[in-house]
Coordinates of C-alpha atoms in Angstrom, one line a residue:
M120 CA -3.5 12.0 -19.1
N121 CA -6.3 14.4 -17.6
A122 CA -8.7 13.0 -15.1
V123 CA -12.0 12.2 -16.4
A124 CA -15.3 11.2 -15.0
P125 CA -17.5 8.2 -15.5
P126 CA -19.7 8.7 -18.5
E127 CA -23.0 10.6 -17.4
S128 CA -26.5 8.8 -17.4
Q129 CA -28.6 10.9 -19.5
G130 CA -31.8 9.8 -18.1
A131 CA -31.4 11.2 -14.6
A132 CA -31.8 15.0 -13.7
E133 CA -30.4 15.1 -10.1
V134 CA -26.4 16.1 -10.4
V135 CA -24.0 14.6 -7.8
R136 CA -20.3 14.0 -7.1
T137 CA -18.8 11.3 -9.2
Y138 CA -17.7 10.0 -5.7
Q139 CA -21.1 9.7 -4.4
A140 CA -22.3 7.7 -7.4
W141 CA -19.4 5.4 -7.8
P142 CA -20.3 1.8 -8.0
G143 CA -17.2 0.3 -6.1
K144 CA -16.9 -0.2 -2.5
N145 CA -14.8 2.6 -1.7
K146 CA -15.2 5.0 1.5
F147 CA -14.7 8.8 0.6
C148 CA -14.0 11.4 2.9
L149 CA -13.5 15.2 2.4
G150 CA -16.0 15.2 -0.4
G151 CA -13.9 12.8 -2.4
R152 CA -10.5 14.0 -1.8
L153 CA -9.5 11.0 0.1
I154 CA -10.5 7.4 -0.7
F155 CA -10.0 4.5 1.3
G156 CA -11.0 0.9 0.7
P157 CA -13.9 -0.7 2.4
D158 CA -12.3 -1.9 5.4
V159 CA -10.8 1.3 6.3
R160 CA -11.5 0.8 10.0
S161 CA -8.3 -1.9 9.9
L162 CA -6.6 1.6 9.6
F163 CA -7.1 2.3 13.0
L164 CA -5.8 -0.9 14.4
T165 CA -2.5 -0.1 12.3
L166 CA -2.3 3.2 13.7
F167 CA -2.7 2.0 17.4
L168 CA 0.0 -0.6 16.7
I169 CA 2.4 2.1 15.8
L170 CA 1.1 5.1 18.3
A171 CA 1.1 2.8 21.6
P172 CA 4.6 1.8 21.2
A173 CA 5.6 5.0 20.2
A174 CA 4.3 6.6 23.1
I175 CA 5.5 4.0 25.7
F176 CA 8.9 4.6 24.4
C177 CA 8.8 8.5 24.4
V178 CA 7.7 8.2 28.3
F179 CA 9.6 5.2 29.7
V180 CA 12.6 5.0 27.3
A181 CA 13.6 8.1 25.6
R182 CA 12.4 10.5 28.2
K183 CA 15.0 8.6 30.8
L184 CA 17.6 8.5 28.1
M185 CA 17.8 12.6 28.4
D186 CA 19.0 12.4 31.7
E187 CA 21.5 9.7 30.9
F188 CA 23.0 11.5 28.2
S189 CA 24.7 14.9 28.5
G190 CA 24.4 17.9 25.9
N191 CA 22.1 17.5 23.3
W192 CA 22.4 13.6 22.6
G193 CA 19.5 12.9 24.9
I194 CA 17.0 14.9 23.6
S195 CA 17.9 14.1 20.1
I196 CA 17.1 10.4 20.7
L197 CA 13.6 11.7 21.6
V198 CA 13.3 14.1 18.6
V199 CA 14.7 11.8 16.0
F200 CA 12.2 9.2 17.2
I201 CA 9.2 11.6 17.2
V202 CA 10.2 13.1 13.6
F203 CA 10.6 9.7 12.2
T204 CA 7.0 8.4 13.6
V205 CA 5.4 11.1 12.1
Y206 CA 7.2 10.7 9.0
V207 CA 6.0 6.7 9.0
L208 CA 2.2 8.0 9.9
V209 CA 2.4 10.5 6.7
L210 CA 3.5 7.4 4.4
L211 CA 0.8 5.6 5.9
L212 CA -1.7 8.2 4.9
L213 CA -0.3 8.7 1.5
T214 CA -0.8 4.9 0.8
S215 CA -4.2 4.1 2.1
A216 CA -6.0 7.6 1.1
R217 CA -5.4 7.9 -2.2
D218 CA -6.6 6.5 -5.8
P219 CA -4.3 3.5 -6.0
G220 CA -4.8 3.3 -9.8
I221 CA -8.5 2.5 -10.5
I222 CA -9.5 2.2 -14.1
P223 CA -12.7 3.8 -14.9
R224 CA -15.5 1.6 -15.9
N225 CA -17.3 1.7 -19.3
A226 CA -20.9 2.2 -19.7
H227 CA -21.2 -0.3 -22.2
P228 CA -19.0 -3.4 -23.3
P229 CA -16.3 -2.9 -26.1
A230 CA -17.3 -3.1 -29.8
P231 CA -16.2 -6.7 -31.0
E232 CA -14.7 -5.3 -34.1
N233 CA -12.3 -3.6 -32.4
L234 CA -11.0 -6.6 -30.3
G235 CA -8.5 -8.0 -32.9
A236 CA -8.1 -11.5 -34.3
N237 CA -6.0 -13.3 -31.4
V238 CA -8.9 -13.9 -29.3
E239 CA -9.9 -16.6 -26.8
P240 CA -13.5 -17.3 -26.3
G241 CA -14.7 -17.8 -22.7
P242 CA -17.1 -20.4 -21.6
N243 CA -19.9 -17.7 -20.7
Q244 CA -19.3 -15.3 -23.5
T245 CA -20.2 -15.2 -27.3
A246 CA -17.5 -15.8 -29.8
S247 CA -17.7 -11.8 -30.7
L248 CA -16.8 -10.9 -27.1
P249 CA -14.0 -13.1 -25.8
R250 CA -12.6 -13.7 -22.2
T251 CA -9.3 -12.6 -23.2
K252 CA -7.3 -11.1 -26.1
D253 CA -3.4 -11.1 -27.0
V254 CA -1.4 -7.6 -26.5
V255 CA 2.4 -7.7 -27.4
I256 CA 4.7 -6.2 -24.5
N257 CA 8.2 -6.1 -25.3
G258 CA 8.1 -8.6 -28.2
V259 CA 6.4 -11.1 -25.6
T260 CA 2.7 -11.9 -26.1
V261 CA 0.6 -11.2 -23.2
K262 CA -2.9 -12.4 -22.4
V263 CA -5.4 -9.5 -20.9
K264 CA -8.7 -10.3 -19.6
Y265 CA -12.0 -9.0 -20.1
C266 CA -13.7 -7.8 -16.9
E267 CA -17.4 -8.1 -17.0
T268 CA -18.1 -5.9 -13.9
C269 CA -16.2 -2.7 -15.3
M270 CA -16.8 -3.8 -18.7
L271 CA -13.4 -3.5 -20.3
Y272 CA -10.2 -5.4 -21.1
R273 CA -8.0 -4.8 -18.4
P274 CA -4.4 -2.9 -19.4
P275 CA -1.3 -5.5 -18.6
R276 CA -0.7 -6.1 -15.0
S277 CA -4.0 -5.0 -14.0
S278 CA -6.5 -7.1 -12.0
H279 CA -10.0 -6.5 -10.5
C280 CA -10.1 -6.3 -6.8
S281 CA -12.8 -8.4 -5.3
I282 CA -12.8 -6.3 -1.9
C283 CA -12.8 -2.8 -3.4
N284 CA -15.1 -3.9 -6.5
N285 CA -12.8 -1.9 -8.8
C286 CA -9.8 -2.9 -11.7
V287 CA -6.7 -1.3 -10.6
E288 CA -3.5 -0.7 -12.6
R289 CA -0.5 -2.6 -11.8
F290 CA -2.4 -4.2 -9.1
D291 CA -0.1 -5.7 -6.4
H292 CA -2.2 -6.6 -3.6
H293 CA -5.1 -5.6 -1.4
C294 CA -3.6 -4.6 2.0
P295 CA -5.7 -5.6 5.2
W296 CA -3.9 -3.5 7.4
L297 CA -4.1 -0.4 5.6
G298 CA -7.6 -1.1 4.1
Q299 CA -6.7 -0.4 0.7
C300 CA -5.5 -1.8 -2.4
I301 CA -1.9 -1.4 -3.5
G302 CA -1.0 -0.1 -7.2
L303 CA 0.4 1.6 -9.8
R304 CA -0.3 5.0 -7.7
N305 CA 0.7 4.3 -4.3
Y306 CA 2.9 1.1 -4.3
R307 CA 6.0 3.3 -4.1
F308 CA 4.5 5.0 -0.7
F309 CA 3.6 1.5 0.4
F310 CA 7.0 0.3 0.0
M311 CA 8.5 3.4 1.8
F312 CA 6.0 2.9 4.7
V313 CA 7.2 -0.6 5.2
F314 CA 10.6 -0.1 4.9
S315 CA 10.5 3.0 7.3
A316 CA 8.5 1.0 9.7
T317 CA 11.2 -1.6 9.8
L318 CA 13.9 1.2 10.7
L319 CA 11.7 2.7 13.5
C320 CA 11.5 -0.6 15.0
L321 CA 15.4 -1.2 14.9
Y322 CA 15.6 2.3 16.0
G323 CA 13.4 1.6 19.2
H324 CA 14.7 -1.8 19.8
G325 CA 18.2 -0.6 19.8
F326 CA 17.6 2.3 22.3
C327 CA 15.8 0.0 24.5
W328 CA 19.1 -2.2 24.7
V329 CA 21.2 1.2 25.2
Y330 CA 18.9 1.9 28.1
V331 CA 19.2 -1.5 29.9
R332 CA 22.8 -1.3 29.4
R333 CA 23.1 2.1 31.0
I334 CA 21.2 0.8 34.0
M335 CA 23.7 -2.4 34.2
D336 CA 26.8 0.2 34.0
S337 CA 25.0 2.6 36.8
E338 CA 24.2 0.3 39.3
K339 CA 26.6 -2.5 38.6
T340 CA 24.0 -5.2 38.3
S341 CA 23.4 -8.0 35.7
I342 CA 21.3 -7.7 32.6
W343 CA 18.4 -9.9 34.2
K344 CA 18.2 -7.3 37.2
A345 CA 18.2 -4.2 34.9
M346 CA 15.5 -5.6 32.9
T347 CA 13.6 -5.8 36.0
K348 CA 13.8 -2.2 36.5
T349 CA 12.5 -1.0 33.1
P350 CA 9.5 -3.4 31.9
A351 CA 8.5 -0.9 29.5
S352 CA 11.9 -1.8 27.9
V353 CA 11.5 -5.2 28.1
A354 CA 8.0 -5.2 26.5
L355 CA 9.1 -2.8 23.5
M356 CA 12.0 -5.0 22.7
V357 CA 9.8 -8.0 22.5
Y358 CA 7.3 -6.3 20.7
S359 CA 9.8 -4.5 18.2
F360 CA 11.4 -7.7 17.7
L361 CA 8.1 -9.6 16.5
A362 CA 7.3 -6.6 14.6
L363 CA 10.7 -6.7 12.5
W364 CA 9.9 -10.3 11.5
F365 CA 6.7 -9.0 9.8
V366 CA 7.6 -5.8 8.3
G367 CA 11.4 -6.6 7.6
G368 CA 10.2 -9.6 5.7
L369 CA 7.8 -7.8 3.8
S370 CA 10.6 -5.3 3.2
V371 CA 12.8 -7.9 1.8
F372 CA 10.2 -9.6 -0.1
H373 CA 9.2 -6.1 -1.9
L374 CA 13.1 -5.6 -2.5
Y375 CA 13.2 -8.7 -4.5
L376 CA 9.9 -7.8 -6.3
I377 CA 11.1 -4.6 -7.4
S378 CA 14.6 -5.9 -8.5
V379 CA 12.7 -8.3 -11.1
N380 CA 9.9 -5.7 -12.1
Q381 CA 7.0 -8.3 -10.4
S382 CA 4.0 -7.5 -8.3
T383 CA 2.8 -9.7 -5.5
Y384 CA -0.3 -10.8 -7.8
E385 CA 2.3 -11.5 -10.3
K386 CA 4.6 -13.6 -8.3
F387 CA 2.0 -15.7 -6.9
R388 CA -0.2 -16.1 -9.8
Y389 CA 2.1 -16.2 -12.7
H390 CA 5.4 -18.3 -12.8
Y391 CA 7.9 -16.0 -14.8
S392 CA 10.6 -18.6 -14.1
M393 CA 8.9 -20.5 -16.7
R394 CA 8.7 -17.8 -19.3
T395 CA 9.9 -14.4 -19.9
N396 CA 9.1 -11.5 -17.8
P397 CA 8.4 -8.7 -20.2
F398 CA 8.5 -6.2 -17.8
N399 CA 12.1 -6.7 -16.5
K400 CA 14.3 -3.8 -17.6
G401 CA 17.2 -4.8 -15.3
I402 CA 17.9 -4.3 -11.5
V403 CA 18.6 -0.4 -12.1
Q404 CA 15.9 0.5 -14.3
N405 CA 13.3 -1.4 -12.1
F406 CA 14.5 0.5 -9.1
I407 CA 14.2 3.6 -11.2
E408 CA 10.9 2.9 -12.4
V409 CA 9.6 2.4 -9.0
F410 CA 11.2 5.2 -7.3
C411 CA 12.1 7.9 -10.0
S412 CA 9.1 7.7 -12.4
S413 CA 6.2 10.1 -12.2
I414 CA 3.4 9.2 -10.7
P415 CA 0.3 9.2 -13.1
E416 CA -2.6 11.3 -12.2
S417 CA -5.7 9.6 -11.2
K418 CA -8.1 8.8 -14.2
I419 CA -11.0 9.5 -12.1
N420 CA -12.1 12.9 -11.0
F421 CA -13.9 11.8 -8.1
R422 CA -15.2 15.2 -7.4
A423 CA -16.6 15.8 -10.8
K424 CA -20.3 16.4 -11.1
V425 CA -22.4 13.7 -12.8
Q426 CA -26.0 13.1 -13.4
K427 CA -27.1 10.4 -10.8
K428 CA -28.4 7.2 -12.5
S429 CA -32.2 6.2 -11.4
G430 CA -32.4 4.1 -8.6
A431 CA -28.8 4.0 -7.7
T432 CA -27.6 4.4 -4.1
L433 CA -25.5 7.3 -3.5
N434 CA -22.5 7.1 -1.3
G435 CA -22.4 9.4 1.9
G436 CA -18.8 10.0 2.7
C437 CA -17.6 11.8 5.5

């Protein structure tokens, strides 16, 4: 599907980029090439929580292990850790700095005659523009809701994020640690980031114990005295153990969600145990869908030129 820009206003003469006139709360960088959520500052905290312990490990553990292991084994511990850390950071950027699957807004509400017969009026709407309508997915009837902000009926599995003020395809959740919605176009990278962070914690935690053990063997001392000689290793072991409960737990939780083809939003909002999940294709096909299917192009060209609406506030970007 080709990326499209929102409908242009006919009354304004000033031409701006789409990201500058975007009505959502997103933050843009590099002329609209990078898109973040409004809470992008939390991303710097996440970067610190990764880079600070990584630097401590390289200086106080991996560098010492280079002297403990002969040949290339010592330096390989450091090189693998650095490469793996960079890989985690790349996944972090791919998750937080891309369009998660934002659905373009309509300039006007949909025509009532195109809505179909199976509809349910909402309390604040007229019968001609109902709050929900029925669509059939794999033989199962699913209700889709009308979004008054975006003036559209959301596609199945989509939801409106109140933080970013956008409707997002296959909405999973808004991640406060990454400052971005997790949806159709970045869920794969989100899971890879969380899972890779888990492996990085295990790697650092394991080699901290290896260094403590080397001290015990070389100085013929107890584990407690060995730990007093490398407080950085002790601090990293405690930190990585606590971090493992978080990222490791998230990894296990999302492995389960992928296996049953559910999003976090669906898991807590809908109870498919009470009815059939129309999106479940079986464990193998569910994993193929997440990791092997092509990622669709963004439906919005944030760098396209549009006419500025009268009185609209422009996003400056960075």
